[in-house]
């Protein structure tokens, strides 16, 4: 997928909310891309825009090329064909994907049959295999149960099974473990990456937790105030970040080797509102490097091949 100049604006009573302000993004076949950033930075809106799942009043422009086709200009019908087969999404809340009045198995069968001419018995067999793949024990019995008979973690697993039912080429997971108990977050994350590898799809993993992407993503894209602030291979971002915002996020990750009773760092201040018309660097009020040149929004520039940063002070930050 190749996203170019994606812009999303919402007309609201308070004015135009500029949620996404010119985002470029590419995900190669089989690649895992992590999108991180604080709340409100535009991560979900970016993902929802590529899937065309935003409310009608959202004003979307730019290009979302998927295998060369611009998804933003497809007919609704063609887009329904893409969703759930070429691209599938895993949400934070499994109940947004599961229907309470059908059994889990029926829903996965339905998902398979909506996109491929498969008979019911074969689709059922495949459903049981999928539930097994995501680690649900006694899958043939469980397939006959309703979502409310599943625990939260099992529902999340069922939604993952449904998402990969048609072997999508791209899987988008938006905060897939945030709503879960900490003890099962790691398990569910493991299921997602195992299944993603088994199916061979690419994964777009959205999270505010930089620590979560560390061991999983090939590349990380850091978003702030609707823009990409840094982008590069995971090691580049973790060990050679040249962006003050990313560095702040990195310092905010809890460390097991920290001295007892050291306070966890948080970036001072808050992100700007989506209504902001300020043409200064949006991180300026929170940044220790800020000075007069930060009165304009910096461009996203290449630091080393494949590693880009948006900051007027890249030279100083990297030292
Ligand atoms: N339907 C909507 N109408 C108006 N504004 C919206 C709408 N959806 C999102 N926004 C605004 O767009 C901006 C980006 O929101 P988004 O949900 O993409 O953030 P996020 O990075 O996913 O944050 P979080 O980590 O909290 O999920 C925010 O300012 C948000 O208030
Ligand atoms: Mg979000």
Short mmCIF file of C-alpha atoms and ligand atoms in Angstrom, two decimals:
data_model
loop_
_atom_site.label_atom_id
_atom_site.label_comp_id
_atom_site.label_asym_id
_atom_site.label_seq_id
_atom_site.Cartn_x
_atom_site.Cartn_y
_atom_site.Cartn_z
CA UNK A 1 0.00 0.00 0.00
CA UNK A 2 1.23 3.42 -0.93
CA UNK A 3 -0.46 6.41 0.70
CA UNK A 4 0.34 9.82 -0.74
CA UNK A 5 -0.59 13.19 0.71
CA UNK A 6 -3.50 11.87 2.74
CA UNK A 7 -5.50 14.69 4.28
CA UNK A 8 -8.62 14.33 6.42
CA UNK A 9 -10.72 17.18 7.72
CA UNK A 10 -13.93 17.13 9.74
CA UNK A 11 -16.30 20.08 9.65
CA UNK A 12 -17.51 20.57 13.24
CA UNK A 13 -19.49 23.23 15.12
CA UNK A 14 -16.22 24.65 16.42
CA UNK A 15 -14.63 24.81 13.00
CA UNK A 16 -12.65 22.53 10.74
CA UNK A 17 -10.76 19.77 12.56
CA UNK A 18 -7.63 18.98 10.56
CA UNK A 19 -7.07 15.43 11.75
CA UNK A 20 -4.58 14.25 9.11
CA UNK A 21 -2.40 16.81 7.34
CA UNK A 22 -0.60 15.27 4.40
CA UNK A 23 0.53 11.79 5.39
CA UNK A 24 2.68 9.58 3.17
CA UNK A 25 2.98 5.93 4.10
CA UNK A 26 4.02 2.75 2.38
CA UNK A 27 3.77 -0.86 3.45
CA UNK A 28 5.49 -3.56 1.47
CA UNK A 29 4.25 -7.13 1.07
CA UNK A 30 4.59 -9.01 4.35
CA UNK A 31 6.02 -5.97 6.13
CA UNK A 32 5.08 -4.92 9.66
CA UNK A 33 4.72 -1.17 10.05
CA UNK A 34 4.10 0.34 13.47
CA UNK A 35 2.32 3.68 13.70
CA UNK A 36 2.83 5.35 17.07
CA UNK A 37 1.95 8.69 18.61
CA UNK A 38 -0.02 10.22 21.44
CA UNK A 39 -3.79 10.30 21.57
CA UNK A 40 -5.29 12.51 18.87
CA UNK A 41 -2.27 12.38 16.56
CA UNK A 42 -4.37 10.98 13.71
CA UNK A 43 -3.41 7.31 13.77
CA UNK A 44 -6.93 5.87 13.67
CA UNK A 45 -8.23 8.44 11.23
CA UNK A 46 -5.37 7.58 8.87
CA UNK A 47 -6.23 3.87 9.04
CA UNK A 48 -9.97 4.41 8.74
CA UNK A 49 -9.47 6.73 5.76
CA UNK A 50 -7.49 4.07 3.88
CA UNK A 51 -10.35 1.61 4.51
CA UNK A 52 -12.97 4.27 3.68
CA UNK A 53 -14.63 3.71 7.02
CA UNK A 54 -14.89 7.35 8.12
CA UNK A 55 -18.25 9.10 8.52
CA UNK A 56 -19.56 10.71 5.31
CA UNK A 57 -18.89 14.27 6.44
CA UNK A 58 -15.14 13.58 6.61
CA UNK A 59 -13.33 15.38 3.78
CA UNK A 60 -10.63 13.07 2.50
CA UNK A 61 -8.05 13.85 -0.17
CA UNK A 62 -4.82 12.33 -1.40
CA UNK A 63 -4.22 8.85 -2.74
CA UNK A 64 -4.39 5.40 -1.19
CA UNK A 65 -2.85 3.08 -3.74
CA UNK A 66 -3.32 -0.59 -3.01
CA UNK A 67 -1.53 -2.76 -5.55
CA UNK A 68 -1.68 0.27 -7.81
CA UNK A 69 -5.43 0.98 -7.51
CA UNK A 70 -6.55 4.16 -5.72
CA UNK A 71 -8.97 2.96 -3.05
CA UNK A 72 -10.32 6.49 -2.59
CA UNK A 73 -11.83 6.46 -6.07
CA UNK A 74 -13.25 2.90 -6.11
CA UNK A 75 -17.01 2.39 -6.19
CA UNK A 76 -18.62 1.48 -2.86
CA UNK A 77 -19.24 -1.98 -4.22
CA UNK A 78 -15.64 -2.53 -5.26
CA UNK A 79 -14.51 -1.19 -1.89
CA UNK A 80 -16.70 -3.72 -0.07
CA UNK A 81 -14.90 -6.40 -2.06
CA UNK A 82 -11.54 -5.07 -0.89
CA UNK A 83 -12.56 -4.91 2.76
CA UNK A 84 -12.41 -8.25 4.48
CA UNK A 85 -10.60 -9.93 1.62
CA UNK A 86 -7.59 -7.83 0.49
CA UNK A 87 -7.47 -5.69 3.61
CA UNK A 88 -8.93 -6.60 6.99
CA UNK A 89 -9.05 -4.73 10.24
CA UNK A 90 -8.74 -5.73 13.89
CA UNK A 91 -10.31 -3.19 16.25
CA UNK A 92 -9.76 -2.39 19.90
CA UNK A 93 -13.24 -3.58 20.81
CA UNK A 94 -14.12 -7.01 19.37
CA UNK A 95 -17.84 -6.30 19.77
CA UNK A 96 -17.59 -3.78 16.93
CA UNK A 97 -16.74 -6.71 14.65
CA UNK A 98 -18.82 -9.50 16.19
CA UNK A 99 -22.59 -9.64 15.98
CA UNK A 100 -24.20 -10.77 19.26
CA UNK A 101 -27.09 -12.62 17.59
CA UNK A 102 -25.05 -15.09 15.54
CA UNK A 103 -22.65 -17.77 16.70
CA UNK A 104 -18.97 -17.05 16.29
CA UNK A 105 -18.68 -19.84 13.74
CA UNK A 106 -21.62 -18.59 11.65
CA UNK A 107 -19.99 -15.18 11.41
CA UNK A 108 -16.66 -16.51 10.25
CA UNK A 109 -18.41 -18.77 7.71
CA UNK A 110 -20.31 -15.72 6.49
CA UNK A 111 -17.07 -13.75 6.12
CA UNK A 112 -15.49 -16.55 4.07
CA UNK A 113 -18.54 -17.02 1.85
CA UNK A 114 -18.97 -13.27 1.26
CA UNK A 115 -15.69 -13.20 -0.63
CA UNK A 116 -15.26 -16.65 -2.16
CA UNK A 117 -17.51 -19.28 -3.74
CA UNK A 118 -17.09 -21.81 -0.95
CA UNK A 119 -19.77 -24.28 0.18
CA UNK A 120 -20.97 -24.24 3.79
CA UNK A 121 -19.32 -27.49 4.92
CA UNK A 122 -15.93 -26.43 3.61
CA UNK A 123 -16.30 -22.92 5.08
CA UNK A 124 -17.20 -24.49 8.43
CA UNK A 125 -14.17 -26.73 8.32
CA UNK A 126 -12.00 -23.72 7.56
CA UNK A 127 -13.65 -21.79 10.42
CA UNK A 128 -12.74 -24.48 12.92
CA UNK A 129 -9.17 -24.45 11.61
CA UNK A 130 -9.03 -20.69 11.98
CA UNK A 131 -10.26 -20.81 15.58
CA UNK A 132 -7.62 -23.41 16.25
CA UNK A 133 -5.00 -21.20 14.60
CA UNK A 134 -5.79 -18.31 16.95
CA UNK A 135 -5.46 -20.58 19.95
CA UNK A 136 -9.07 -21.29 20.87
CA UNK A 137 -9.27 -24.74 22.41
CA UNK A 138 -12.07 -27.14 21.44
CA UNK A 139 -12.65 -25.05 18.32
CA UNK A 140 -15.54 -27.07 16.89
CA UNK A 141 -17.55 -26.71 20.12
CA UNK A 142 -16.57 -23.07 20.53
CA UNK A 143 -17.61 -22.27 16.97
CA UNK A 144 -21.21 -23.05 17.96
CA UNK A 145 -21.18 -20.53 20.81
CA UNK A 146 -22.27 -16.89 20.81
CA UNK A 147 -19.86 -14.00 21.40
CA UNK A 148 -21.22 -13.43 24.93
CA UNK A 149 -20.10 -16.95 25.87
CA UNK A 150 -16.51 -15.95 25.09
CA UNK A 151 -14.17 -14.09 27.44
CA UNK A 152 -12.73 -10.75 26.28
CA UNK A 153 -9.47 -12.33 25.18
CA UNK A 154 -11.30 -15.10 23.31
CA UNK A 155 -13.48 -12.58 21.51
CA UNK A 156 -10.35 -10.77 20.43
CA UNK A 157 -8.99 -14.07 19.13
CA UNK A 158 -12.27 -14.74 17.30
CA UNK A 159 -12.11 -11.31 15.68
CA UNK A 160 -8.53 -12.03 14.60
CA UNK A 161 -9.72 -15.34 13.08
CA UNK A 162 -12.44 -13.48 11.21
CA UNK A 163 -9.98 -10.81 10.01
CA UNK A 164 -7.61 -13.39 8.50
CA UNK A 165 -10.35 -15.71 7.21
CA UNK A 166 -9.73 -14.66 3.61
CA UNK A 167 -5.96 -14.41 3.90
CA UNK A 168 -5.85 -10.63 3.48
CA UNK A 169 -2.72 -9.09 2.02
CA UNK A 170 -2.86 -6.35 4.62
CA UNK A 171 -4.03 -6.58 8.20
CA UNK A 172 -4.66 -3.35 10.08
CA UNK A 173 -4.72 -3.62 13.88
CA UNK A 174 -5.72 -0.46 15.77
CA UNK A 175 -4.78 -0.66 19.46
CA UNK A 176 -5.66 -4.38 19.37
CA UNK A 177 -4.79 -5.05 23.00
CA UNK A 178 -5.56 -1.78 24.78
CA UNK A 179 -8.95 -2.93 26.09
CA UNK A 180 -7.59 -6.21 27.43
CA UNK A 181 -6.27 -7.25 30.78
CA UNK A 182 -2.48 -6.75 30.89
CA UNK A 183 -1.95 -10.46 31.50
CA UNK A 184 -3.50 -11.40 28.17
CA UNK A 185 -2.25 -8.43 26.09
CA UNK A 186 1.03 -10.17 25.30
CA UNK A 187 -0.77 -13.40 24.35
CA UNK A 188 -3.11 -11.64 21.95
CA UNK A 189 -0.22 -9.71 20.40
CA UNK A 190 1.57 -13.01 19.89
CA UNK A 191 -1.51 -14.48 18.22
CA UNK A 192 -1.68 -11.52 15.85
CA UNK A 193 1.95 -11.81 14.78
CA UNK A 194 1.83 -15.59 14.49
CA UNK A 195 -1.32 -15.50 12.39
CA UNK A 196 0.05 -12.64 10.29
CA UNK A 197 3.13 -14.73 9.51
CA UNK A 198 1.07 -17.86 8.85
CA UNK A 199 -1.16 -15.99 6.43
CA UNK A 200 1.74 -14.01 4.96
CA UNK A 201 -0.03 -10.66 5.17
CA UNK A 202 1.49 -7.27 5.88
CA UNK A 203 0.58 -5.72 9.22
CA UNK A 204 -0.14 -2.13 10.08
CA UNK A 205 0.00 -1.97 13.86
CA UNK A 206 -1.35 1.20 15.46
CA UNK A 207 -0.54 1.91 19.07
CA UNK A 208 0.39 4.72 21.45
CA UNK A 209 2.84 2.25 23.03
CA UNK A 210 6.27 2.43 21.41
CA UNK A 211 7.40 -0.50 23.54
CA UNK A 212 4.81 -2.73 21.90
CA UNK A 213 6.16 -2.23 18.38
CA UNK A 214 9.81 -2.74 19.38
CA UNK A 215 9.99 -6.48 18.91
CA UNK A 216 7.42 -6.70 16.14
CA UNK A 217 7.66 -3.92 13.56
CA UNK A 218 10.17 -3.73 10.74
CA UNK A 219 9.57 -0.02 10.45
CA UNK A 220 8.06 2.62 12.69
CA UNK A 221 6.23 5.76 11.68
CA UNK A 222 5.79 8.35 14.42
CA UNK A 223 2.79 10.68 14.11
CA UNK A 224 2.16 13.98 15.83
CA UNK A 225 -0.67 16.45 15.28
CA UNK A 226 -1.79 14.80 12.04
CA UNK A 227 1.67 14.60 10.49
CA UNK A 228 4.47 12.07 10.24
CA UNK A 229 7.30 13.29 12.47
CA UNK A 230 9.75 10.46 12.03
CA UNK A 231 9.87 7.33 9.94
CA UNK A 232 12.47 4.62 9.66
CA UNK A 233 13.58 1.08 10.40
CA UNK A 234 12.67 0.09 13.96
CA UNK A 235 16.33 0.08 15.09
CA UNK A 236 16.89 3.51 13.58
CA UNK A 237 13.94 4.91 15.51
CA UNK A 238 14.87 3.22 18.78
CA UNK A 239 18.63 3.77 18.73
CA UNK A 240 19.26 6.64 16.33
CA UNK A 241 16.17 8.82 16.56
CA UNK A 242 16.83 12.42 15.53
CA UNK A 243 13.44 13.81 16.41
CA UNK A 244 12.68 15.53 19.74
CA UNK A 245 9.13 14.19 19.81
CA UNK A 246 10.20 10.58 19.21
CA UNK A 247 12.92 11.00 21.83
CA UNK A 248 10.28 12.16 24.30
CA UNK A 249 8.14 9.11 23.52
CA UNK A 250 11.15 6.84 23.96
CA UNK A 251 11.95 8.34 27.34
CA UNK A 252 8.33 7.68 28.38
CA UNK A 253 8.65 3.90 27.99
CA UNK A 254 8.80 2.17 31.38
CA UNK A 255 12.10 0.33 31.78
CA UNK A 256 12.63 -2.83 33.77
CA UNK A 257 16.21 -1.79 34.56
CA UNK A 258 15.21 1.63 35.92
CA UNK A 259 16.29 2.47 39.43
CA UNK A 260 13.57 2.02 42.00
CA UNK A 261 11.35 5.04 42.58
CA UNK A 262 12.58 6.96 39.54
CA UNK A 263 9.59 8.79 38.15
CA UNK A 264 8.49 7.83 34.69
CA UNK A 265 9.15 10.63 32.21
CA UNK A 266 6.24 12.28 30.43
CA UNK A 267 6.56 14.86 27.67
CA UNK A 268 5.49 18.20 29.19
CA UNK A 269 2.36 19.89 27.86
CA UNK A 270 -0.28 18.63 25.48
CA UNK A 271 -0.60 18.17 21.72
CA UNK A 272 -2.35 21.03 19.89
CA UNK A 273 -6.05 20.77 19.10
CA UNK A 274 -7.08 19.59 15.65
CA UNK A 275 -8.65 23.03 15.21
CA UNK A 276 -5.27 24.76 15.43
CA UNK A 277 -4.43 27.16 12.59
CA UNK A 278 -0.97 27.88 13.97
CA UNK A 279 1.67 27.55 11.27
CA UNK A 280 4.52 26.95 13.73
CA UNK A 281 5.96 23.51 14.40
CA UNK A 282 3.16 21.90 16.46
CA UNK A 283 5.72 20.44 18.87
CA UNK A 284 7.34 23.82 19.52
CA UNK A 285 5.66 24.60 22.89
CA UNK A 286 6.79 21.24 24.30
CA UNK A 287 10.24 21.03 22.80
CA UNK A 288 13.55 21.71 24.51
CA UNK A 289 15.20 22.57 21.17
CA UNK A 290 12.59 25.16 20.16
CA UNK A 291 13.74 28.58 18.99
CA UNK A 292 12.79 31.20 16.42
CA UNK A 293 13.20 28.97 13.36
CA UNK A 294 10.45 26.73 14.75
CA UNK A 295 7.88 29.37 13.73
CA UNK A 296 7.29 27.36 10.56
CA UNK A 297 6.36 23.70 10.19
CA UNK A 298 9.51 21.79 9.24
CA UNK A 299 9.53 19.48 6.22
CA UNK A 300 9.96 15.73 6.55
CA UNK A 301 13.53 15.24 5.34
CA UNK A 302 15.77 12.26 4.86
CA UNK A 303 18.47 11.85 7.51
CA UNK A 304 19.99 8.65 6.14
CA UNK A 305 18.42 6.53 3.39
CA UNK A 306 15.07 5.21 4.63
CA UNK A 307 15.07 7.38 7.75
CA UNK A 308 13.19 10.67 7.70
CA UNK A 309 12.57 13.28 10.35
CA UNK A 310 10.54 16.46 10.60
CA UNK A 311 12.54 18.93 12.70
CA UNK A 312 14.47 22.17 12.13
CA UNK A 313 17.10 21.02 14.62
CA UNK A 314 17.92 17.55 13.34
CA UNK A 315 21.65 18.25 13.57
CA UNK A 316 21.58 19.19 17.27
CA UNK A 317 19.08 16.49 18.22
CA UNK A 318 21.22 13.73 16.73
CA UNK A 319 24.25 14.69 18.82
N1 LIG B 1 -15.56 11.75 13.55
C1 LIG B 1 -14.78 12.77 13.92
N2 LIG B 1 -15.25 14.05 13.93
C2 LIG B 1 -14.44 15.08 14.29
N3 LIG B 1 -13.18 14.94 14.69
C3 LIG B 1 -12.67 13.70 14.70
C4 LIG B 1 -13.43 12.55 14.33
N4 LIG B 1 -12.66 11.44 14.46
C5 LIG B 1 -11.46 11.89 14.89
N5 LIG B 1 -11.47 13.24 15.05
C6 LIG B 1 -10.33 14.08 15.48
O1 LIG B 1 -9.23 13.75 14.67
C7 LIG B 1 -8.02 13.81 15.42
C8 LIG B 1 -7.26 12.51 15.26
O2 LIG B 1 -8.00 11.46 15.90
P1 LIG B 1 -7.54 9.94 15.89
O3 LIG B 1 -8.70 9.18 16.42
O4 LIG B 1 -7.02 9.57 14.57
O5 LIG B 1 -6.37 9.94 16.94
P2 LIG B 1 -5.49 8.69 17.40
O6 LIG B 1 -4.09 9.02 17.07
O7 LIG B 1 -6.06 7.44 16.86
O8 LIG B 1 -5.66 8.77 18.97
P3 LIG B 1 -5.88 7.57 20.06
O9 LIG B 1 -4.50 7.13 20.44
O10 LIG B 1 -6.58 8.26 21.18
O11 LIG B 1 -6.69 6.50 19.43
C9 LIG B 1 -8.42 14.14 16.85
O12 LIG B 1 -8.26 15.53 17.03
C10 LIG B 1 -9.88 13.76 16.88
O13 LIG B 1 -10.58 14.54 17.82
MG1 LIG B 2 -6.94 5.79 17.71
#
